[in-house]
């Protein structure tokens, strides 16, 4: 039996950071996050063996490990193995297998690649062990807890939903938990307007979830004001995408950029500032930094008739333009 799971990554359009409990409760009791799945995938390839032996291979780390059995795999002290070991501890597979992982996302891209890979692994092991998830929320809940252990830091949940469901995701956070709505992207103009540009691996951490949480709980006025502005911008973004009023997105992207820099000046970087200026000079309308910022990928929003010129200018300046499109909604696992 050979299982090959691929999961999309995402571009976050609005409301990131507020998906971290209890931040959405500290800005008025509710918040929204909007993101879109893209066809930059992570992969988990799992194949059964006829004995108890285990082979773990990471294409991204250029790493191959062979073990006699599960106990030996779990006893490995190599810190590079923590992601896979945490999955093994959760699933406790009763037979041998070979597992290969790889990601199409650039390192430190800010596209939710680690969360997407966690979902790929969860889906692969569920199929391998015969487990059926009740719904998307169950899968996300487990994946979110596993990754929090691995990262040893508070983690949000928005990155997992597009990896499971594809599509354009509107996530609502309130006292009752999380509600997800997945919209079609097939006939939306998203693909005609956005470029995804890689500025290079982040030189610093950008937004730090733990620092934001500490500031919020301590009632730091700068932190809370920035988060409330991000909440309001996300609500407006949700309304815009529902109505298909895409021309209003650039102004919202610009407003969120300003709010996030107030929240954490490290959110931007010299490379991002250079890309922003270059893009605007060549006809783009706004940029949207992906993930925690500090580098990584940036969504550049352009009028359709300016897209080719903006792309050419970015490439001439040494930036990498990633060929990508939104991913339509996927069937439930």
Coordinates of C-alpha atoms in Angstrom, one line a residue:
X1 CA 0.0 0.0 0.0
X2 CA 1.3 3.4 -1.0
X3 CA -0.3 6.6 0.2
X4 CA 0.5 10.0 -1.3
X5 CA -1.1 13.0 0.4
X6 CA -0.6 16.5 -0.8
X7 CA -2.0 19.6 1.1
X8 CA -2.1 23.2 -0.1
X9 CA -0.4 26.1 1.7
X10 CA -2.2 29.4 2.0
X11 CA -2.0 33.2 1.6
X12 CA -3.5 35.0 4.6
X13 CA -5.6 37.9 3.5
X14 CA -6.7 39.3 6.8
X15 CA -7.0 38.7 10.5
X16 CA -3.9 36.6 11.2
X17 CA -2.7 36.5 14.8
X18 CA -6.3 36.8 16.0
X19 CA -6.7 33.1 15.4
X20 CA -4.6 32.6 18.5
X21 CA -6.6 31.8 21.7
X22 CA -7.4 34.0 23.7
X23 CA -6.5 37.0 21.5
X24 CA -9.8 37.0 19.7
X25 CA -11.6 37.2 23.1
X26 CA -9.5 40.1 24.2
X27 CA -10.5 42.4 21.3
X28 CA -14.3 42.2 21.8
X29 CA -15.1 38.5 22.1
X30 CA -15.0 37.6 18.4
X31 CA -12.8 38.0 15.3
X32 CA -12.5 36.8 11.7
X33 CA -9.6 35.5 9.6
X34 CA -9.7 35.3 5.8
X35 CA -7.2 33.2 3.8
X36 CA -7.0 31.4 0.5
X37 CA -5.4 28.0 -0.3
X38 CA -2.8 28.0 -3.1
X39 CA -1.3 25.3 -5.2
X40 CA 2.1 25.3 -3.5
X41 CA 1.9 21.9 -1.7
X42 CA 3.4 19.8 1.0
X43 CA 3.6 16.1 0.5
X44 CA 3.6 13.0 2.7
X45 CA 4.3 9.6 1.0
X46 CA 3.7 6.6 3.2
X47 CA 4.3 3.0 2.1
X48 CA 3.9 -0.1 4.2
X49 CA 6.7 -2.6 4.9
X50 CA 6.6 -6.4 5.6
X51 CA 8.4 -6.1 8.9
X52 CA 8.6 -3.6 11.8
X53 CA 11.4 -1.5 10.3
X54 CA 10.9 2.3 9.7
X55 CA 12.5 4.6 7.2
X56 CA 12.0 8.3 7.6
X57 CA 13.1 10.7 4.8
X58 CA 12.9 14.5 4.6
X59 CA 13.6 15.8 1.1
X60 CA 13.8 19.4 2.5
X61 CA 16.4 18.4 5.2
X62 CA 18.2 16.0 2.8
X63 CA 17.9 13.5 5.6
X64 CA 17.2 9.7 5.7
X65 CA 16.9 7.7 8.9
X66 CA 16.5 3.9 9.2
X67 CA 15.2 2.2 12.4
X68 CA 14.6 -1.4 13.4
X69 CA 11.2 -0.5 15.0
X70 CA 9.0 2.2 16.4
X71 CA 10.8 2.2 19.8
X72 CA 14.1 2.9 18.2
X73 CA 12.6 5.7 16.0
X74 CA 11.2 7.4 19.1
X75 CA 14.5 7.1 21.0
X76 CA 16.4 9.0 18.4
X77 CA 17.8 12.3 19.9
X78 CA 18.4 14.1 16.6
X79 CA 16.4 17.4 17.0
X80 CA 15.6 17.4 13.3
X81 CA 13.3 14.4 13.9
X82 CA 10.9 16.0 16.3
X83 CA 8.2 16.7 13.8
X84 CA 8.0 13.1 12.7
X85 CA 8.5 11.7 16.1
X86 CA 5.6 13.7 17.5
X87 CA 3.4 12.2 14.8
X88 CA 4.7 8.7 15.6
X89 CA 3.9 9.1 19.3
X90 CA 0.4 10.2 18.5
X91 CA -0.4 7.5 15.9
X92 CA 1.6 4.6 17.4
X93 CA 1.6 2.6 14.1
X94 CA 1.7 -1.1 14.6
X95 CA 3.6 -2.1 11.5
X96 CA 6.6 -0.9 9.6
X97 CA 6.6 1.7 6.9
X98 CA 8.7 4.2 4.9
X99 CA 7.7 7.8 5.0
X100 CA 8.9 10.6 2.7
X101 CA 8.1 14.3 3.3
X102 CA 8.7 17.3 1.1
X103 CA 7.5 20.8 0.7
X104 CA 7.1 22.9 -2.5
X105 CA 7.1 26.1 -0.3
X106 CA 10.3 28.1 0.0
X107 CA 12.0 28.0 3.4
X108 CA 10.5 30.6 5.8
X109 CA 8.0 31.6 3.1
X110 CA 5.2 32.5 5.6
X111 CA 2.7 30.4 3.7
X112 CA 1.8 28.1 6.6
X113 CA 4.1 25.3 5.2
X114 CA 4.7 23.6 8.6
X115 CA 1.0 23.5 9.3
X116 CA 0.3 22.2 5.8
X117 CA 2.9 19.4 6.3
X118 CA 1.3 18.5 9.6
X119 CA -2.0 18.1 7.9
X120 CA -0.4 16.0 5.1
X121 CA 1.1 13.7 7.8
X122 CA -2.1 13.5 9.8
X123 CA -4.1 12.5 6.7
X124 CA -1.5 9.9 5.6
X125 CA -1.3 8.3 9.0
X126 CA -5.1 8.3 9.4
X127 CA -5.4 6.4 6.1
X128 CA -2.5 4.1 7.1
X129 CA -4.1 3.2 10.5
X130 CA -7.7 3.2 9.3
X131 CA -8.8 6.2 11.3
X132 CA -11.7 8.4 10.2
X133 CA -11.9 12.0 11.3
X134 CA -15.4 13.1 12.3
X135 CA -14.9 16.5 10.7
X136 CA -12.4 19.2 9.7
X137 CA -12.5 20.7 13.2
X138 CA -11.3 17.4 14.8
X139 CA -8.4 17.1 12.4
X140 CA -7.4 20.8 13.0
X141 CA -7.7 20.5 16.8
X142 CA -5.3 17.6 16.9
X143 CA -2.9 19.0 14.4
X144 CA -2.8 22.4 16.2
X145 CA -2.0 20.7 19.5
X146 CA 0.7 18.6 18.0
X147 CA 2.4 21.6 16.4
X148 CA 2.2 23.6 19.6
X149 CA 4.2 20.9 21.3
X150 CA 6.8 20.8 18.6
X151 CA 7.2 24.6 18.4
X152 CA 6.9 25.1 22.2
X153 CA 4.9 28.3 21.7
X154 CA 1.3 29.4 21.4
X155 CA 0.0 28.6 17.9
X156 CA -3.1 29.7 16.0
X157 CA -5.4 27.6 13.9
X158 CA -6.0 29.4 10.6
X159 CA -3.2 27.8 8.7
X160 CA -4.7 24.3 9.0
X161 CA -8.1 24.9 7.5
X162 CA -7.0 25.8 3.9
X163 CA -4.6 22.8 4.1
X164 CA -7.6 20.5 4.8
X165 CA -10.4 22.3 2.8
X166 CA -8.8 24.3 0.0
X167 CA -10.8 27.3 -1.2
X168 CA -11.2 30.8 0.2
X169 CA -11.7 30.4 3.9
X170 CA -13.6 32.7 6.2
X171 CA -13.0 31.6 9.8
X172 CA -15.1 33.1 12.6
X173 CA -13.8 32.9 16.2
X174 CA -16.0 33.6 19.2
X175 CA -17.2 32.2 22.5
X176 CA -18.5 29.1 20.8
X177 CA -15.2 28.2 19.1
X178 CA -14.4 28.3 15.4
X179 CA -16.8 28.3 12.5
X180 CA -15.5 27.8 8.9
X181 CA -17.0 28.8 5.6
X182 CA -15.3 27.8 2.4
X183 CA -16.0 29.8 -0.7
X184 CA -15.3 28.9 -4.3
X185 CA -12.3 30.6 -6.0
X186 CA -12.8 29.2 -9.5
X187 CA -14.6 32.2 -10.9
X188 CA -13.0 34.9 -8.7
X189 CA -10.5 37.3 -10.1
X190 CA -7.9 36.5 -7.4
X191 CA -5.5 34.8 -9.8
X192 CA -5.7 37.7 -12.3
X193 CA -4.7 40.2 -9.6
X194 CA -2.1 38.7 -7.3
X195 CA 1.6 37.9 -7.7
X196 CA 3.3 35.9 -5.0
X197 CA 6.9 37.1 -4.5
X198 CA 9.6 35.5 -2.3
X199 CA 11.9 38.1 -0.7
X200 CA 14.2 35.5 0.8
X201 CA 14.3 33.7 4.1
X202 CA 13.2 35.8 7.1
X203 CA 16.2 37.3 8.8
X204 CA 14.3 37.6 12.1
X205 CA 11.1 36.3 13.6
X206 CA 8.8 39.1 12.5
X207 CA 5.6 38.8 14.6
X208 CA 6.2 36.8 17.8
X209 CA 3.0 35.2 19.0
X210 CA 4.2 34.9 22.6
X211 CA 5.2 38.6 22.7
X212 CA 1.8 39.7 21.3
X213 CA 0.0 37.5 23.8
X214 CA 2.0 38.9 26.7
X215 CA 1.3 42.4 25.6
X216 CA -2.4 41.7 25.2
X217 CA -2.8 40.1 28.6
X218 CA -0.8 42.9 30.2
X219 CA -3.3 45.3 28.5
X220 CA -0.6 47.2 26.6
X221 CA -2.5 49.9 24.8
X222 CA -0.4 49.8 21.7
X223 CA -0.8 46.1 21.3
X224 CA -4.5 46.1 21.9
X225 CA -5.2 49.0 19.6
X226 CA -3.2 47.4 16.8
X227 CA -5.1 44.1 17.3
X228 CA -8.5 45.8 17.3
X229 CA -7.6 47.6 14.1
X230 CA -6.6 44.2 12.6
X231 CA -9.9 42.8 13.7
X232 CA -11.9 45.6 12.1
X233 CA -9.9 45.3 8.8
X234 CA -10.5 41.6 8.8
X235 CA -14.3 42.1 9.2
X236 CA -14.2 44.6 6.3
X237 CA -12.2 42.1 4.2
X238 CA -14.7 39.4 4.9
X239 CA -17.5 41.7 3.6
X240 CA -15.5 42.6 0.5
X241 CA -14.8 39.0 -0.5
X242 CA -18.4 38.0 0.1
X243 CA -19.6 40.8 -2.1
X244 CA -16.9 40.3 -4.7
X245 CA -15.8 43.9 -4.4
X246 CA -12.1 43.1 -5.1
X247 CA -11.2 46.6 -6.0
X248 CA -11.5 47.5 -2.3
X249 CA -8.9 45.0 -1.2
X250 CA -5.7 47.1 -1.8
X251 CA -6.8 49.8 0.6
X252 CA -7.5 47.1 3.3
X253 CA -4.1 45.6 2.6
X254 CA -2.4 49.0 3.1
X255 CA -4.3 49.6 6.3
X256 CA -3.4 46.1 7.7
X257 CA 0.3 46.7 6.9
X258 CA 0.3 49.8 8.9
X259 CA -1.5 48.1 11.9
X260 CA 0.9 45.2 11.9
X261 CA 4.0 47.4 11.8
X262 CA 2.6 49.1 14.9
X263 CA 2.1 45.7 16.5
X264 CA 5.6 44.6 15.7
X265 CA 8.1 46.8 13.8
X266 CA 10.0 43.6 12.8
X267 CA 7.0 42.6 10.6
X268 CA 8.6 44.4 7.7
X269 CA 12.2 44.3 6.5
X270 CA 14.5 46.2 4.1
X271 CA 13.7 43.6 1.4
X272 CA 10.0 44.0 1.8
X273 CA 10.2 47.8 1.8
X274 CA 12.2 47.6 -1.4
X275 CA 9.7 45.3 -3.0
X276 CA 6.8 47.5 -1.9
X277 CA 8.4 50.6 -3.4
X278 CA 9.3 48.8 -6.6
X279 CA 5.9 47.3 -7.1
X280 CA 4.0 50.5 -6.5
X281 CA 6.3 52.3 -8.9
X282 CA 5.4 49.8 -11.6
X283 CA 1.7 49.9 -11.2
X284 CA 0.8 47.6 -8.3
X285 CA -1.8 48.8 -5.8
X286 CA -0.7 47.2 -2.5
X287 CA 1.4 44.5 -0.9
X288 CA 0.3 42.0 1.7
X289 CA 3.0 40.4 3.8
X290 CA 2.4 36.7 4.4
X291 CA 2.6 35.0 7.8
X292 CA 4.8 36.5 10.5
X293 CA 6.7 38.7 8.1
X294 CA 10.3 39.8 8.5
X295 CA 10.9 38.3 5.0
X296 CA 9.4 35.4 3.3
X297 CA 6.6 35.8 0.8
X298 CA 4.6 38.9 -0.1
X299 CA 1.4 39.0 -2.1
X300 CA 1.5 41.9 -4.6
X301 CA -1.9 43.1 -5.8
X302 CA -1.9 44.6 -9.2
X303 CA -4.5 45.7 -11.9
X304 CA -4.7 42.9 -14.5
X305 CA -3.2 45.1 -17.2
X306 CA -0.2 45.9 -15.0
X307 CA 0.6 42.4 -13.7
X308 CA 3.1 41.5 -16.4
X309 CA 5.1 44.7 -15.9
X310 CA 5.2 44.3 -12.1
X311 CA 6.3 40.7 -12.4
X312 CA 9.1 41.7 -14.8
X313 CA 10.3 44.5 -12.6
X314 CA 10.4 42.2 -9.5
X315 CA 12.4 39.6 -11.4
X316 CA 14.9 42.1 -12.7
X317 CA 15.4 43.3 -9.1
X318 CA 16.3 39.8 -8.1
X319 CA 13.1 38.8 -6.4
X320 CA 11.6 35.3 -7.1
X321 CA 8.1 35.3 -8.4
X322 CA 6.3 32.1 -7.5
X323 CA 3.9 30.6 -10.1
X324 CA 0.8 29.8 -8.1
X325 CA -3.0 29.9 -8.3
X326 CA -5.8 29.5 -5.7
X327 CA -7.0 26.0 -5.0
X328 CA -10.7 25.2 -5.2
X329 CA -12.5 23.6 -2.2
X330 CA -11.4 20.0 -1.4
X331 CA -13.5 17.1 -0.3
X332 CA -13.5 16.3 3.5
X333 CA -10.9 13.8 4.6

